[in-house]
XYZ file of C-alpha atoms in Angstrom:
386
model
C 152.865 15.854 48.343
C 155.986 14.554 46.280
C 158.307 16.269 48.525
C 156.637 14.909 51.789
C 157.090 11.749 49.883
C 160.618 11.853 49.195
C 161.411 12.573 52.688
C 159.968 10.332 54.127
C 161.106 7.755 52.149
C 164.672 8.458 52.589
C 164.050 9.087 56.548
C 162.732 5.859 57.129
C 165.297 4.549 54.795
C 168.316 5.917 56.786
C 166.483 4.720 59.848
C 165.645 1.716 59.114
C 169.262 1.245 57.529
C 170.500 2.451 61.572
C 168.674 -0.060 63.672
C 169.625 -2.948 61.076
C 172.990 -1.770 61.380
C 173.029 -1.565 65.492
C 171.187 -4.777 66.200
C 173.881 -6.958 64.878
C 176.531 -4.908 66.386
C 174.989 -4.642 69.958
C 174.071 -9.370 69.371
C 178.042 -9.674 68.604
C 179.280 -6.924 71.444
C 177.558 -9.504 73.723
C 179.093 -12.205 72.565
C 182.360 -10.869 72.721
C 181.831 -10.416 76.680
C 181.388 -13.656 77.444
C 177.441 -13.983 77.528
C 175.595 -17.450 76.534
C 173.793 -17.715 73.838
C 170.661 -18.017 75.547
C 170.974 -14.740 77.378
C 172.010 -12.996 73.817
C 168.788 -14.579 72.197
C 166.702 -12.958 75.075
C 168.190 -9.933 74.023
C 167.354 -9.738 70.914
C 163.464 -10.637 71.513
C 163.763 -7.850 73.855
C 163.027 -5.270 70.509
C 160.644 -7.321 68.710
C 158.921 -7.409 72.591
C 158.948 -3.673 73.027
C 157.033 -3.596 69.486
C 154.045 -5.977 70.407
C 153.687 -3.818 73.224
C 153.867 -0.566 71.807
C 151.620 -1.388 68.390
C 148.144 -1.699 70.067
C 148.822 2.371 71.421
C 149.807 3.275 68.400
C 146.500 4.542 66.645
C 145.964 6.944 70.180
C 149.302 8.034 69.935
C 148.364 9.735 66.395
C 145.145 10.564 67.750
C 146.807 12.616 70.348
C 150.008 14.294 68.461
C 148.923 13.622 64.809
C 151.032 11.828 62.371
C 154.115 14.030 61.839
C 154.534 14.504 65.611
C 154.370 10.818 66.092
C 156.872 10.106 63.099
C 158.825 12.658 65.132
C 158.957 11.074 68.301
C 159.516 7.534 66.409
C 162.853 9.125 64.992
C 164.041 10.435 68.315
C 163.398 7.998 70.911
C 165.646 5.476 69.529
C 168.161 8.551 68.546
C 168.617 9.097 72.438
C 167.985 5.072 73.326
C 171.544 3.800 70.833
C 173.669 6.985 72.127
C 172.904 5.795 75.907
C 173.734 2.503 74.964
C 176.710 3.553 73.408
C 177.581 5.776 76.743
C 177.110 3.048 78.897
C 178.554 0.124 79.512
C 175.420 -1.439 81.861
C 173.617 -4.481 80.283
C 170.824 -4.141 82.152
C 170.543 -0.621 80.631
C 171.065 -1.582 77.423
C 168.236 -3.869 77.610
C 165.419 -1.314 78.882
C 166.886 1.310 75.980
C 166.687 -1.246 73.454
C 162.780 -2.372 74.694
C 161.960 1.737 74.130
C 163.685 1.685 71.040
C 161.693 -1.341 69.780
C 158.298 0.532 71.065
C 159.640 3.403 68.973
C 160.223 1.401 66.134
C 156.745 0.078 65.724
C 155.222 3.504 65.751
C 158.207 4.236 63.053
C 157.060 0.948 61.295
C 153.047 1.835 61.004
C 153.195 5.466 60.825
C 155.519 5.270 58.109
C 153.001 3.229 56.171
C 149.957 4.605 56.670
C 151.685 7.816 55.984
C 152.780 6.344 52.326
C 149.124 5.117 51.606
C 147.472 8.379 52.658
C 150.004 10.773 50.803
C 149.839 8.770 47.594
C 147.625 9.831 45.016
C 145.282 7.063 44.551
C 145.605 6.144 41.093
C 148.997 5.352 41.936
C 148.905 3.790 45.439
C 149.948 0.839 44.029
C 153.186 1.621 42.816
C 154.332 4.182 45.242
C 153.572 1.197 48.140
C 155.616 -0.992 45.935
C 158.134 1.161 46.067
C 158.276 1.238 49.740
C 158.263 -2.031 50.447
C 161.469 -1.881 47.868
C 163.121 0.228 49.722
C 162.527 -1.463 53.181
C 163.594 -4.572 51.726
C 167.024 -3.191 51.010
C 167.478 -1.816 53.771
C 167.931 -5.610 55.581
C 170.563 -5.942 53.236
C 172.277 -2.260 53.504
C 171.996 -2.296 57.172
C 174.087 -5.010 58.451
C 176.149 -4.507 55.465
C 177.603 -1.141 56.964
C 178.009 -2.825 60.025
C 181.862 -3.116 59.343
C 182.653 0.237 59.107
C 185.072 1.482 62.134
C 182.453 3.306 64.837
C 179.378 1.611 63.578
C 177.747 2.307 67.208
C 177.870 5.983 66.619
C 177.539 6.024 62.793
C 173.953 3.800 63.436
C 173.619 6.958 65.557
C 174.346 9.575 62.776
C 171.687 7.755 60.557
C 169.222 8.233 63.649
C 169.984 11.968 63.513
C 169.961 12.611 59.717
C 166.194 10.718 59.652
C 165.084 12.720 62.426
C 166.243 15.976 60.378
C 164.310 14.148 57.204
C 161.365 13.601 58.723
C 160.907 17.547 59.630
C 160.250 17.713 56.221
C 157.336 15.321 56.261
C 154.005 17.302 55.813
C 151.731 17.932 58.729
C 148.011 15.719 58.398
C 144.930 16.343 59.556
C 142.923 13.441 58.555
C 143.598 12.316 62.421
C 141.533 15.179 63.639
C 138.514 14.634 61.677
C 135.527 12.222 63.226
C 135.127 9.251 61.456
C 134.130 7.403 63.870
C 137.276 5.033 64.285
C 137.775 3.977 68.110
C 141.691 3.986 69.025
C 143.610 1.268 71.056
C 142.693 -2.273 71.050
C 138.941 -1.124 70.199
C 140.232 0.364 66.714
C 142.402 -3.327 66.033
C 139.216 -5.006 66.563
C 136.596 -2.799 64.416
C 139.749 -2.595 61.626
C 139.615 -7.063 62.259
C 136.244 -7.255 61.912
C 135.544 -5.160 58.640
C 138.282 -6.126 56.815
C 139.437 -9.899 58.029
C 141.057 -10.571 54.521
C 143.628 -8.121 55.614
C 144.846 -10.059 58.931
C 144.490 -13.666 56.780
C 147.441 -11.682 54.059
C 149.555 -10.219 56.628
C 149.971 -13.641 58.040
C 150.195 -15.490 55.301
C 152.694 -13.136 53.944
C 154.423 -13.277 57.161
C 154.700 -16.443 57.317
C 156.756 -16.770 53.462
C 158.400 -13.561 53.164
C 159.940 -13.241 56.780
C 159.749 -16.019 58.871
C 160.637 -18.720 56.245
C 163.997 -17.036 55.280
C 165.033 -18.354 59.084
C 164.552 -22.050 58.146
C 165.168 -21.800 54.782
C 169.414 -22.854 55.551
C 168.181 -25.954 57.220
C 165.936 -27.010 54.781
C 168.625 -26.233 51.861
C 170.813 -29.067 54.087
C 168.169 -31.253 54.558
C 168.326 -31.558 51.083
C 172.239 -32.063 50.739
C 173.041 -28.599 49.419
C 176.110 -27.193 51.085
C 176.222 -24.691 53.790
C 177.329 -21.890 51.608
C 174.339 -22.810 49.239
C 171.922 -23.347 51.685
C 172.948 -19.995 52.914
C 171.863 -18.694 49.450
C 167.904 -19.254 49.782
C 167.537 -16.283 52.081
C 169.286 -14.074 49.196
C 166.893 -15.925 46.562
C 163.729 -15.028 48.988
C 164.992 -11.390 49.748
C 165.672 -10.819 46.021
C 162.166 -12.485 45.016
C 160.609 -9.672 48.029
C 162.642 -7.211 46.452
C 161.966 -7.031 42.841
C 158.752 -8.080 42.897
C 156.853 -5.314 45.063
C 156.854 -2.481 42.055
C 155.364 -4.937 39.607
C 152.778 -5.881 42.105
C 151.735 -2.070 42.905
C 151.067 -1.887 39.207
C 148.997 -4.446 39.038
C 146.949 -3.614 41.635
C 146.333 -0.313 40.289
C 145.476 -1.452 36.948
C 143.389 -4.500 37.634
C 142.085 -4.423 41.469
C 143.400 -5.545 44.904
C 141.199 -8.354 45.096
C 142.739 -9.981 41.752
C 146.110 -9.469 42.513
C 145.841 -10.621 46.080
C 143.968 -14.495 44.815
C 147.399 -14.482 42.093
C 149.747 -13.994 45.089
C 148.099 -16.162 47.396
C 147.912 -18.892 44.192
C 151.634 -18.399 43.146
C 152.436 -19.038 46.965
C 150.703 -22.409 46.486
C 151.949 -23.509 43.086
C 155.089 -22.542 44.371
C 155.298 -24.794 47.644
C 153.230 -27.416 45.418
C 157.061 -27.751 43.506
C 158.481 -28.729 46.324
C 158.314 -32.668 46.345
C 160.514 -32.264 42.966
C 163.318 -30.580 44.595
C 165.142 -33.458 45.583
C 165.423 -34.346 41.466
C 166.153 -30.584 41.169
C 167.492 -29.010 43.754
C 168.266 -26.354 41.725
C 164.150 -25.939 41.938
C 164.861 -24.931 45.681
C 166.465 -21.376 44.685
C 163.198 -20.922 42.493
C 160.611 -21.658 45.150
C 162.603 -19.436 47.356
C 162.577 -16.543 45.265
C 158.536 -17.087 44.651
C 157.843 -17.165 48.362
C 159.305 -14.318 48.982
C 157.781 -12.153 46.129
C 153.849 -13.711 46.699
C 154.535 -13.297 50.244
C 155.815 -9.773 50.280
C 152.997 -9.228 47.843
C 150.441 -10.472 50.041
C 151.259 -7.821 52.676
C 152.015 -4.822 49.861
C 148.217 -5.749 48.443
C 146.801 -5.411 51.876
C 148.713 -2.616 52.648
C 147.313 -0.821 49.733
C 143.856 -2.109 50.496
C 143.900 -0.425 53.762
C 145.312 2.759 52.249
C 142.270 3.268 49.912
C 139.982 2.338 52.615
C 140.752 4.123 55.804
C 142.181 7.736 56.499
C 143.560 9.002 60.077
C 143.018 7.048 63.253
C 140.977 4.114 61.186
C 144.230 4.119 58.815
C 146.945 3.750 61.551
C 144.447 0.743 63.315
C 144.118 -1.264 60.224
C 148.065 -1.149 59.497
C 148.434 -1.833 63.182
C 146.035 -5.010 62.662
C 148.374 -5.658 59.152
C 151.968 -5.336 60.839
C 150.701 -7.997 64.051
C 149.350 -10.441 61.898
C 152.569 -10.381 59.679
C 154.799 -10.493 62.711
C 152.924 -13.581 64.190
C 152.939 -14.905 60.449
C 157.247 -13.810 61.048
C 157.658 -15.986 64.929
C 155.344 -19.239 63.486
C 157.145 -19.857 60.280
C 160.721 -20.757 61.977
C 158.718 -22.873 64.853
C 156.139 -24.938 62.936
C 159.041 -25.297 60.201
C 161.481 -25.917 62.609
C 159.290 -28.986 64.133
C 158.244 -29.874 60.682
C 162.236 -30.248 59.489
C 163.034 -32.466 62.360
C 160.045 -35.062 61.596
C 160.389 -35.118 57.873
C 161.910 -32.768 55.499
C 160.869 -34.414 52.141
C 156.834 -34.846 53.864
C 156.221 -32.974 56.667
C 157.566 -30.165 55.490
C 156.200 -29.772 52.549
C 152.101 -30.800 54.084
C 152.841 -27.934 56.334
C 153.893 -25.329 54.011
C 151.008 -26.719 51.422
C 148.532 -26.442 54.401
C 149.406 -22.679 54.943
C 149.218 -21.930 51.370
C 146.294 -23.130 50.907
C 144.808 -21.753 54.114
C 145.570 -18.407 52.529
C 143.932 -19.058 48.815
C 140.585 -19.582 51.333
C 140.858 -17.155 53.215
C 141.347 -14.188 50.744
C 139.168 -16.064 48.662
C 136.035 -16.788 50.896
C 136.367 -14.112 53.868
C 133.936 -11.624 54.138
C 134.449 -7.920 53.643
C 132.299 -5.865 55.487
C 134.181 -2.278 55.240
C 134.133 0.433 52.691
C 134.933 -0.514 49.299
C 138.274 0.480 47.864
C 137.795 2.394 44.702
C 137.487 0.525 40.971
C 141.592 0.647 39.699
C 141.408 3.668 36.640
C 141.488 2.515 33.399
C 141.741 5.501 31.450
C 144.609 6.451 29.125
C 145.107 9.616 31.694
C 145.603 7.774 34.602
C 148.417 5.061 33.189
């Protein structure tokens, strides 16, 4: 299974490292015909749109071609979306290709992961996750950074086609063929919900830090008199906090338990957004905060995500990361609203109540929910399996 491994980690990264590379381009392409900046913002829902659509299918769509064939068709549709988008010069166009490429990308998104968790020997689930969630991390940084290069439309194109190659050489499996009972659709999401509610409380709590903060993290770094340039500098403190900490997380989970590691996340998110009332004496503190929020909240979802992965195999595996990637993209679009509103009001009160009240929310939660599915096995702690 290594090899299976390997490619599919470097498909999705060269993917991933595509469409972060084309959204930008396509965003400033707009701008540079003349659009408003309300018609370019509609554009760029227009992916994250065609994924909430696509995510509920997603579990029948393995059902139906298995996992590799989905992978497959996640790879190509958005291979053939960006080169019509880069043959064309119709708007409208681009906007329908760009919905089917976001569809695309959510099957990419949770096939990709459930793949990872089922391939990965389960003594070390935790750090092979970790690593993934590494990798996709970087690639938000990689992405747009090859945006300059001369012909980025069709180079974001030639990453397309090399992942596409890469993922031929993820293994066929069968797990999605085998009756375990595990309904697909919006029917799986709910069963997935139900058994394991801890999971949707993470993924939006981790939502909610990792990804959605790092948009109002700028305005909250000049609400507190840093410059622009430094208040531009707390996404890179939250992204690097996401980025090393996902490994180290993995490991833990592997030695000592989901369950543990997921109550220290949730607690460092709340000591964390406890320091913020100091900042204003420190405002050095800021950077700190920044970079805890966006480890605990990155290792909120990389806990859950290995939860699922020792509970659930198949169809039941794609619906619970289905379940995991919606609540961490409503986590994602609440963060820059509520913080948004919260900024305006009072940055050195309301701001902090609100982000204390979500922290909090999320100690409960994974503390108290129940957990009726199957149990995830007891971490090894044998000298053979460290």
């Amino acid at each position: 299974m290594r090899g299976g491994l390997i490619a599919l980690f470097a498909a999705t990264f060269l993917e991933l490292c595509g469409l972060f590379m084309y959204g930008p381009l396509l965003l400033f392409t707009l701008k540079a015909r003349g659009l408003e900046e309300a018609w370019i913002g509609l554009f760029g829902a227009v992916q994250w749109l065609g994924m909430a659509l696509a995510t509920p299918f997603t579990a029948g769509w393995v059902r139906r071609l298995g996992a590799r064939r989905a992978l497959l068709l996640a790879a190509a549709v958005p291979l053939v979306a960006y080169a019509g988008i880069n043959l064309s010069d119709a708007v409208p166009l681009w906007a329908l290709l760009y919905l089917i490429a976001g569809m695309a990308g959510a099957l990419r998104w949770i096939v990709a992961e459930a793949m990872v968790a089922e391939l990965a020997p389960p003594e070390r689930r935790g750090r092979i996750v970790g690593l993934f969630e590494t990798m996709v991390g970087l690639t938000f940084v990689v992405g747009p950074a090859w945006r300059r290069a001369g012909s980025a439309g069709w180079l974001a194109v030639g990453l397309l086609a090399a992942a596409l190659l890469l993922s031929l050489r993820v293994p066929a499996l069968h797990s999605h063929l085998e009756d375990d009972g595990a309904r697909p659709g919006l029917s799986g999401i709910l069963d997935a919900l139900r058994a394991a509610p801890a999971v949707m409380a993470a993924g939006l709590i981790g939502g909610f830090f990792e990804a959605g903060l790092s948009s109002v993290l700028p305005l909250y770094g000049l609400a507190i008199g840093l410059g622009a340039a430094l208040a531009a500098l707390l996404v890179s403190a939250s992204g690097l906090g996401s980025a090393v900490m996902m490994v180290p997380v993995g490991e833990l989970v592997d030695r000592f338990g989901r369950q543990a590691v997921w109550k220290l996340c949730a607690l460092v998110n709340l000591a964390a957004t406890l320091l913020l009332p100091w900042v204003g004496e420190a405002g050095a503190l800021a950077w700190l905060i920044a970079l805890l929020w966006g480890g605990a909240g990155g290792g909120l979802y990389t806990v859950a995500m290995i939860d699922i992965g020792h509970r659930h195999q198949g169809v039941a595996l794609v619906s619970a990361t289905a379940v995991l990637v919606m609540s961490y993209t409503l986590g994602g679009m609440m963060a820059p609203a509520l913080g948004g509103m919260a900024l305006q009001w009072s940055p050195q009160t309301g701001f902090p109540l609100l982000l204390a009240a979500w922290a909090l929310a999320g100690v409960l939660a994974i503390t108290l929910m129940p957990d009726r599915g199957p149990r995830p096995p007891r971490p090894a702690r044998s000298a053979t399996s460290d």
